[in-house]
């Protein structure tokens, strides 16, 4: 399950202004085992990156750059400032493995750019050995994002690739990340008794030998920065952990990542684990301790904070994923800063700090009713473009013209176009996978008097128009069957969701679907090494729910076709499924 969001050990501070990490009164946790890290503002930035809005990411990056504490010089195995906490973002690797969260290479590059702008220290860009497409994506990120300074301090993030403890995986990871100015290989092997016995079928001595040899091999390739993870550390024998971690430090590991792989531990247990590792691992002063906490029992955030309190100085956080954030999600949910209770509203009108421990402005959110340009059907290009800039979007002239056409279509039917409408249209028009099949027209009929029917016209990859007609149990079912009739690719619809962007009968409808297909994607699972049938998500937006649904279906189909095409055209990377 997805990793923790929060990335600092500071207590919440009740203020409507951005937190200042340098002030003398900045609150921190007290701890007998380690000096508590200060509240790194860029850490909070990483904490909210699961919000799928690129505008909010951009707005947030601007708000945190000014107040970001001075970043110490990057040295792989030490941090000169003992209070500084590195943020390791694994959206593009662990997050992307969530069902339906598959991203195209272009989408991954967009996300990586935004993570760099947020100030993330390390970006785990993918698992290069899993597929040729993933290797190409990680390589592209390493070449561009891993060499481009951002922000006033000229920050360049570390670009990391995951690998299992075998040479083929490590070779693929190094081939992908070596182009970055600061490359890192992250390799792992299971260390719990249950994993060693039943999955690896190896003795503890064999596991130590493999880990030691593969870390040394990664360093021998010329990689100066190697992270090692003992998978399922939360259920591993402590003495064995101390031993294997000490051995990989001697072999050249610069960061030791301690994963609670199955979300097994409680906060006091995980904090104790980190403290014990810090106190008992030979050579630990020559490496950084990192945490990777899973959310199976809903404790990932608490465990991550406990790890930081105990001395961890790198924290892993976990979308283009197509996954919606639930409205009641803390900090980033749509209702996080909404107040409906009369008592709460009265307090908010008098002083916002009565019911908000942080301001939405602190994390890049704004309340639409407080300020901003209000758009309608009479708004021209200048006003619309200004709104996009206000929201933090940067698109080229051709993309703007494509978007403006869609905007005018909606504005003719709605009295007011909201920020949420703008984001939905941008996502549907601009931030889509490579167009292979495009929608021209769709017409559907339905009701209680007969079967639902749909006619769909698409433009094929060769530019020819194709028309399909079908009947179904409803208009969306009929339209999807008409698309299938044209595209001729066997698919299974795994998820379908329809929501309104705003309130009102004239609201834009957004649709999200997840599909799987009977196609070969040559994808290997990061932990098991086994091939699996990848799922693909798609999103669409329109004022007509059938049109919105067809757009979403085509988005997922295009993503699947692009992925399969990339796999077929790329040179195959052999993968050793054993560790």
XYZ file of C-alpha atoms in Angstrom:
579
model
C 0.000 0.000 0.000
C 1.071 3.599 -0.462
C 3.715 5.001 1.805
C 3.413 7.786 4.323
C 2.733 11.346 3.252
C 4.230 13.443 6.011
C 7.933 14.017 6.046
C 8.860 16.002 9.133
C 8.927 15.431 12.843
C 7.632 18.837 13.898
C 4.422 19.264 15.845
C 1.589 21.091 14.054
C 1.867 24.835 14.424
C -1.294 26.912 14.582
C -0.747 29.738 12.155
C -2.163 31.170 8.987
C 1.338 31.937 7.730
C 3.942 29.557 6.255
C 5.995 27.823 8.900
C 9.424 29.338 9.458
C 11.937 26.541 10.089
C 14.665 28.918 11.264
C 12.931 30.806 14.053
C 14.088 30.159 17.584
C 10.665 29.110 18.814
C 10.045 26.509 16.117
C 8.585 23.467 17.935
C 10.180 20.035 17.583
C 9.870 16.610 19.130
C 12.119 15.911 22.072
C 13.893 12.580 22.053
C 16.447 10.820 24.175
C 17.861 8.928 21.193
C 18.483 11.670 18.682
C 18.263 15.364 18.056
C 14.909 16.032 16.457
C 15.015 17.417 12.929
C 13.693 20.878 12.334
C 10.532 21.318 10.286
C 11.883 21.364 6.744
C 9.394 23.352 4.693
C 10.284 21.459 1.539
C 9.417 18.321 3.454
C 5.864 19.564 3.832
C 5.853 20.184 0.116
C 6.631 16.547 -0.538
C 3.930 15.583 1.895
C 1.150 16.892 -0.308
C 2.370 15.723 -3.635
C -0.238 13.012 -3.883
C -2.726 15.698 -4.825
C -3.125 15.098 -8.563
C -3.447 18.806 -9.354
C -0.317 20.059 -11.130
C -1.475 23.620 -10.466
C -1.322 23.021 -6.740
C 2.123 21.497 -7.047
C 3.334 24.552 -8.947
C 1.710 26.989 -6.524
C 3.177 25.073 -3.607
C 6.671 25.037 -5.087
C 6.591 28.808 -5.374
C 5.366 29.259 -1.804
C 8.017 27.017 -0.235
C 11.084 28.170 -2.161
C 11.211 31.481 -0.317
C 11.054 29.912 3.153
C 13.124 26.777 2.471
C 16.053 26.317 4.877
C 19.513 26.310 3.439
C 20.099 22.906 1.870
C 23.389 21.345 2.981
C 25.812 20.183 0.314
C 24.813 16.736 -0.925
C 27.184 14.039 0.274
C 25.779 10.506 -0.204
C 26.669 8.987 3.166
C 26.378 11.965 5.493
C 24.488 15.177 6.156
C 26.541 17.980 7.664
C 23.453 19.560 9.239
C 22.291 16.977 11.839
C 18.774 18.452 11.810
C 18.252 18.207 8.056
C 15.961 15.472 6.740
C 16.230 14.298 3.130
C 12.993 13.636 1.279
C 12.961 10.548 -0.949
C 9.929 10.498 -3.259
C 8.872 7.155 -4.719
C 5.721 8.200 -6.580
C 7.190 7.136 -9.900
C 8.188 3.706 -8.632
C 6.202 2.452 -5.627
C 3.247 4.759 -6.236
C 3.081 3.811 -9.907
C 2.769 0.140 -8.987
C -0.638 0.791 -7.429
C -3.329 -0.894 -9.559
C -4.484 1.455 -12.286
C -1.813 4.059 -11.542
C 0.327 3.237 -14.593
C 1.859 6.345 -16.163
C 3.320 6.878 -19.602
C 6.956 7.960 -19.968
C 5.815 11.497 -20.801
C 3.623 11.645 -17.691
C 6.472 10.417 -15.512
C 8.716 13.154 -16.875
C 6.080 15.800 -16.073
C 5.757 14.520 -12.495
C 9.541 14.355 -12.076
C 9.889 17.998 -13.148
C 7.345 19.054 -10.548
C 8.991 16.981 -7.803
C 12.297 18.707 -8.581
C 10.593 22.101 -8.367
C 9.160 21.122 -4.985
C 12.675 20.563 -3.700
C 12.535 16.789 -3.285
C 16.049 15.548 -2.519
C 15.853 12.100 -4.143
C 13.455 10.962 -6.872
C 13.083 7.211 -7.227
C 12.191 7.325 -10.909
C 11.312 3.675 -11.463
C 12.353 0.043 -11.647
C 14.376 -0.059 -14.892
C 14.600 -3.861 -15.098
C 10.806 -4.214 -15.011
C 10.375 -3.264 -18.672
C 12.213 -1.503 -21.519
C 9.684 1.333 -21.275
C 10.474 1.911 -17.615
C 14.200 1.893 -18.338
C 13.662 4.524 -21.048
C 11.509 6.615 -18.713
C 14.095 6.571 -15.923
C 16.849 7.376 -18.415
C 14.882 10.368 -19.751
C 14.322 11.675 -16.225
C 18.008 11.227 -15.406
C 19.083 13.101 -18.540
C 16.692 16.045 -18.117
C 15.621 16.409 -14.495
C 18.877 14.984 -13.166
C 20.926 17.692 -14.855
C 18.694 20.771 -14.729
C 19.093 23.196 -11.785
C 15.817 24.512 -10.353
C 14.979 27.200 -7.821
C 17.124 29.974 -6.473
C 19.591 27.534 -4.971
C 20.059 25.653 -8.265
C 18.842 22.390 -6.738
C 19.415 19.207 -8.738
C 17.761 16.099 -7.271
C 19.332 12.680 -6.974
C 17.817 10.303 -9.551
C 17.423 6.777 -8.208
C 16.585 3.466 -9.852
C 15.384 0.366 -7.994
C 16.920 -3.068 -8.464
C 16.831 -6.456 -6.832
C 20.093 -7.940 -5.617
C 21.237 -9.410 -8.924
C 23.624 -8.123 -11.573
C 21.113 -7.806 -14.409
C 18.812 -5.623 -12.348
C 21.704 -3.488 -11.166
C 23.080 -3.160 -14.711
C 19.679 -1.945 -15.921
C 19.397 0.526 -13.046
C 22.880 1.919 -13.676
C 22.243 2.235 -17.409
C 19.179 4.328 -16.612
C 20.476 6.603 -13.845
C 24.137 7.032 -14.839
C 23.224 10.021 -17.017
C 22.187 12.066 -13.966
C 24.596 14.377 -12.202
C 23.737 12.593 -8.950
C 22.821 8.965 -9.723
C 21.764 6.415 -7.132
C 21.122 2.662 -7.271
C 18.646 1.301 -4.725
C 18.943 -2.442 -4.258
C 17.097 -4.724 -1.871
C 16.740 -8.275 -0.602
C 14.376 -9.780 1.968
C 15.718 -10.364 5.483
C 12.778 -11.683 7.515
C 12.725 -15.372 8.313
C 9.393 -15.898 6.552
C 10.693 -14.278 3.356
C 14.087 -15.976 3.372
C 12.562 -19.396 3.995
C 9.458 -19.319 1.800
C 10.220 -16.788 -0.933
C 13.969 -16.723 -1.410
C 14.579 -20.240 -0.110
C 18.000 -19.170 1.054
C 19.843 -19.296 4.348
C 20.650 -16.097 6.254
C 24.321 -16.573 5.400
C 23.496 -16.756 1.681
C 21.376 -13.601 1.916
C 24.210 -11.691 3.603
C 26.656 -12.850 0.938
C 24.334 -11.788 -1.890
C 23.678 -8.377 -0.333
C 27.348 -7.712 0.289
C 28.370 -8.820 -3.200
C 25.666 -6.844 -5.026
C 26.276 -3.601 -3.139
C 29.952 -3.924 -3.950
C 29.060 -4.656 -7.585
C 26.917 -1.530 -7.811
C 29.792 0.564 -6.471
C 32.216 -1.111 -8.895
C 30.162 0.183 -11.849
C 31.060 3.710 -10.824
C 27.913 4.544 -8.843
C 28.965 6.653 -5.830
C 25.589 6.447 -4.105
C 24.053 3.044 -3.249
C 20.993 2.545 -1.076
C 20.287 -0.839 0.475
C 16.937 -2.049 1.814
C 16.412 -5.166 3.953
C 12.891 -6.015 2.758
C 10.420 -6.767 5.570
C 12.781 -5.286 8.139
C 9.849 -4.817 10.518
C 9.602 -8.608 10.940
C 13.325 -9.357 10.745
C 15.509 -10.603 13.586
C 17.271 -7.591 15.126
C 20.704 -9.178 15.473
C 20.564 -10.376 11.882
C 19.600 -6.869 10.752
C 22.553 -5.311 12.563
C 24.852 -7.859 10.936
C 23.661 -7.543 7.335
C 23.505 -3.745 7.541
C 27.041 -3.614 8.871
C 28.233 -5.835 6.021
C 26.633 -3.706 3.273
C 28.101 -0.564 4.820
C 31.537 -2.153 4.531
C 30.692 -3.043 0.906
C 29.897 0.595 0.107
C 26.233 1.273 0.931
C 25.668 4.970 1.632
C 22.013 4.818 2.739
C 20.264 2.104 4.721
C 16.535 2.125 4.071
C 14.454 0.371 6.719
C 11.119 -0.719 5.225
C 8.082 -1.789 7.205
C 7.029 -3.723 4.124
C 3.680 -5.049 5.339
C 2.772 -2.176 7.658
C 3.311 -4.520 10.598
C 4.781 -2.324 13.312
C 3.279 0.200 15.687
C 4.915 3.639 15.979
C 6.708 2.902 19.249
C 8.007 -0.366 17.778
C 9.231 1.235 14.557
C 10.847 4.113 16.417
C 12.555 1.586 18.642
C 13.758 -0.359 15.602
C 15.392 2.740 14.121
C 16.968 3.643 17.452
C 18.319 0.109 17.897
C 19.775 0.047 14.387
C 21.454 3.374 15.039
C 22.890 2.108 18.317
C 23.982 -1.398 17.293
C 24.965 -1.444 13.611
C 28.726 -1.455 12.993
C 29.794 1.506 10.884
C 26.398 3.229 11.040
C 28.157 6.588 11.366
C 29.171 6.139 7.715
C 25.622 5.841 6.341
C 22.256 7.589 6.361
C 19.273 5.806 7.944
C 16.102 6.004 5.856
C 12.529 4.860 6.472
C 9.898 3.385 4.141
C 6.603 2.783 5.934
C 3.580 1.118 4.377
C 0.009 2.021 5.237
C -1.615 -1.418 5.547
C -2.827 -0.632 9.065
C -3.092 3.138 8.538
C 0.065 3.861 10.543
C 2.549 4.900 7.849
C 2.599 8.577 8.782
C 2.930 7.865 12.497
C 5.686 5.307 11.887
C 7.556 7.691 9.588
C 7.506 10.428 12.225
C 8.598 7.953 14.886
C 11.506 6.951 12.653
C 12.583 10.568 12.205
C 12.341 11.145 15.926
C 14.590 8.156 16.540
C 17.283 9.416 14.184
C 16.317 8.590 10.589
C 17.455 11.384 8.269
C 15.869 10.266 4.997
C 12.118 9.751 4.734
C 10.258 8.126 1.796
C 6.955 9.544 0.713
C 4.484 8.133 -1.838
C 0.100 10.978 -8.713
C -0.930 11.587 -13.705
C -1.830 8.357 -11.745
C -5.546 8.857 -12.239
C -6.255 8.014 -8.598
C -8.650 10.363 -6.857
C -7.884 11.682 -3.377
C -10.801 10.954 -1.049
C -12.575 14.152 0.084
C -11.862 13.561 3.784
C -8.131 12.934 3.266
C -6.124 14.945 5.765
C -4.466 18.093 4.387
C -5.052 17.438 0.668
C -8.684 16.252 0.550
C -11.371 18.502 -0.900
C -13.006 18.815 2.526
C -9.799 19.353 4.502
C -10.392 23.111 4.671
C -14.194 23.091 4.277
C -16.420 24.098 7.179
C -20.147 23.381 7.232
C -20.888 23.399 10.957
C -22.420 26.704 12.057
C -20.174 26.878 15.112
C -17.102 26.289 12.966
C -18.221 28.835 10.393
C -18.760 31.452 13.106
C -15.258 30.869 14.423
C -13.717 30.902 10.948
C -15.365 34.223 10.108
C -13.926 35.749 13.269
C -10.451 34.191 13.108
C -9.338 31.312 10.871
C -6.927 29.943 13.459
C -9.848 28.873 15.661
C -10.467 25.781 13.533
C -7.476 25.513 11.166
C -4.102 24.458 12.512
C -2.506 25.358 9.170
C -3.629 27.609 6.357
C -4.434 26.182 2.907
C -2.034 28.797 1.545
C 0.789 27.006 3.365
C 0.404 24.022 1.052
C -0.425 25.849 -2.171
C -4.232 25.765 -1.919
C -6.466 28.771 -2.338
C -10.121 29.362 -1.587
C -11.837 30.278 -4.829
C -14.252 32.635 -3.079
C -11.494 34.786 -1.575
C -9.795 36.120 -4.681
C -9.062 35.431 -8.318
C -10.357 35.998 -11.823
C -13.902 34.775 -12.477
C -14.274 33.397 -15.986
C -17.369 33.205 -18.177
C -18.398 33.019 -21.816
C -17.262 36.601 -22.491
C -13.751 36.025 -21.182
C -11.095 36.368 -23.857
C -7.725 34.740 -24.409
C -5.850 37.180 -22.190
C -8.127 36.593 -19.191
C -8.080 32.831 -19.647
C -4.309 32.759 -20.042
C -3.939 34.928 -16.930
C -6.077 32.450 -15.026
C -3.841 29.591 -16.141
C -0.790 31.490 -14.917
C -2.547 32.192 -11.610
C -3.201 28.479 -11.243
C 0.423 27.679 -12.054
C 0.056 26.095 -15.497
C 2.597 26.614 -18.246
C 1.492 25.442 -21.701
C 2.677 26.396 -25.178
C 0.683 28.424 -27.707
C -0.710 25.443 -29.596
C -1.764 23.712 -26.385
C -3.440 26.925 -25.272
C -5.411 27.213 -28.504
C -6.594 23.610 -28.168
C -7.600 24.268 -24.589
C -9.274 27.602 -25.381
C -11.507 25.925 -27.949
C -12.723 23.448 -25.325
C -13.085 26.267 -22.799
C -15.379 28.281 -25.093
C -17.547 25.205 -25.697
C -18.079 24.842 -21.971
C -18.419 28.575 -21.265
C -21.303 28.800 -23.738
C -23.243 26.340 -21.563
C -22.163 27.473 -18.083
C -22.640 30.876 -16.462
C -19.359 30.598 -14.614
C -16.277 28.482 -15.269
C -14.528 27.588 -12.004
C -10.905 26.748 -11.277
C -11.942 23.112 -10.938
C -13.516 23.244 -14.414
C -10.267 24.683 -15.791
C -8.221 21.877 -14.256
C -10.609 19.206 -15.542
C -10.483 20.599 -19.079
C -6.705 20.916 -19.026
C -6.348 17.346 -17.832
C -8.680 16.109 -20.546
C -7.318 18.216 -23.402
C -3.611 18.688 -22.713
C -2.335 16.175 -20.176
C -3.348 13.008 -21.957
C -1.271 10.104 -23.260
C -0.096 10.072 -26.858
C -3.133 10.154 -29.137
C -3.505 6.948 -31.128
C -7.290 6.769 -31.364
C -9.135 10.102 -31.182
C -12.835 10.822 -30.733
C -14.754 12.650 -33.457
C -18.406 12.102 -32.574
C -20.595 10.049 -30.282
C -24.368 9.795 -30.346
C -26.392 7.737 -27.886
C -30.055 7.058 -27.186
C -31.508 5.467 -24.088
C -34.625 5.255 -21.995
C -37.394 2.925 -20.855
C -38.897 2.330 -24.299
C -36.163 0.216 -25.843
C -32.520 -0.816 -25.955
C -29.801 1.764 -25.498
C -27.828 2.392 -28.687
C -24.668 4.304 -29.508
C -22.765 5.331 -32.614
C -19.132 6.329 -32.292
C -16.799 7.845 -34.886
C -13.045 7.639 -34.237
C -9.923 8.629 -36.137
C -7.597 5.648 -36.446
C -3.789 5.800 -36.155
C -3.570 5.943 -39.967
C -5.857 8.986 -40.068
C -8.915 7.209 -41.425
C -12.347 7.675 -39.864
C -13.925 4.562 -38.408
C -17.551 4.210 -37.302
C -18.988 1.675 -34.891
C -22.568 1.076 -33.743
C -23.779 -1.084 -30.888
C -26.518 -1.686 -28.353
C -26.009 -2.130 -24.628
C -27.570 -2.184 -21.207
C -27.150 1.591 -21.055
C -25.699 4.413 -23.162
C -22.173 4.077 -21.753
C -22.151 0.301 -22.234
C -23.356 0.742 -25.806
C -20.737 3.414 -26.525
C -17.909 1.283 -25.101
C -19.013 -1.676 -27.198
C -19.003 0.566 -30.268
C -15.440 1.634 -29.465
C -14.405 -2.010 -29.005
C -15.958 -2.792 -32.375
C -13.644 -0.237 -33.979
C -10.435 -0.694 -32.006
C -10.512 -4.507 -31.904
C -8.377 -4.811 -28.757
C -9.683 -7.220 -26.082
C -10.043 -5.335 -22.795
C -11.656 -5.810 -19.410
C -13.152 -2.805 -17.639
C -11.982 -3.082 -14.044
C -13.152 0.239 -12.640
C -15.545 2.968 -13.706
C -16.238 6.149 -11.775
C -18.139 9.309 -12.641
C -18.058 12.512 -10.596
C -19.105 16.117 -11.072
C -16.371 18.713 -10.913
C -18.585 21.278 -9.208
C -22.128 21.506 -7.888
C -25.061 22.289 -10.155
C -26.869 20.606 -13.012
C -24.500 22.234 -15.527
C -21.376 20.790 -13.916
C -18.627 19.178 -15.965
C -18.521 15.398 -15.512
C -15.168 13.700 -15.024
C -14.825 9.981 -15.618
C -12.063 7.639 -14.525
C -11.700 4.088 -15.783
C -9.206 1.289 -15.247
C -8.782 -1.408 -17.880
C -6.630 -4.452 -18.452
C -5.996 -6.025 -21.805
C -4.984 -9.393 -23.157
C -1.676 -7.972 -24.364
C 1.953 -8.679 -23.579
C 3.589 -5.842 -21.640
C 6.743 -7.704 -20.604
C 6.422 -6.168 -17.139
C 8.072 -7.678 -14.066
C 6.928 -7.038 -10.517
C 9.584 -5.265 -8.458
C 9.433 -7.701 -5.549
C 8.461 -11.054 -7.045
C 10.098 -10.801 -10.474
C 6.994 -12.371 -12.003
C 5.295 -11.060 -15.153
C 1.898 -9.504 -14.604
C -0.902 -8.100 -16.725
C -0.615 -4.366 -16.274
C -3.674 -2.174 -15.741
C -4.138 1.254 -17.307
C -6.197 4.195 -16.108
C -7.827 6.881 -18.206
C -9.692 10.079 -17.468
C -12.079 12.234 -19.450
C -14.145 15.366 -18.938
C -17.207 16.772 -20.683
C -20.592 18.234 -19.831
C -22.194 15.130 -21.376
C -21.608 12.043 -19.258
C -21.487 9.693 -22.275
C -18.899 11.862 -24.033
C -16.897 12.101 -20.800
C -17.048 8.320 -20.421
C -15.876 7.667 -23.993
C -13.002 10.139 -23.596
C -11.862 8.314 -20.469
C -12.060 4.914 -22.170
C -10.036 6.153 -25.147
C -7.493 7.701 -22.774
C -6.915 4.317 -21.125
C -6.804 2.538 -24.511
C -4.272 5.053 -25.834
C -2.134 4.620 -22.745
C -2.202 0.846 -23.164
C -1.410 1.058 -26.891
C 1.463 3.486 -26.229
C 2.912 1.235 -23.571
C 2.691 -1.884 -25.705
C 4.177 -0.020 -28.653
C 7.098 1.186 -26.548
C 7.739 -2.334 -25.297
C 7.747 -3.729 -28.826
C 10.022 -1.007 -30.211
C 12.514 -0.988 -27.326
C 15.389 -3.381 -27.028
C 14.556 -6.060 -24.495
C 16.280 -5.917 -21.124
C 16.789 -9.408 -19.715
C 15.680 -9.805 -16.131
C 16.819 -12.455 -13.668
C 13.765 -13.357 -11.634
C 15.810 -14.862 -8.833
C 17.619 -12.977 -6.089
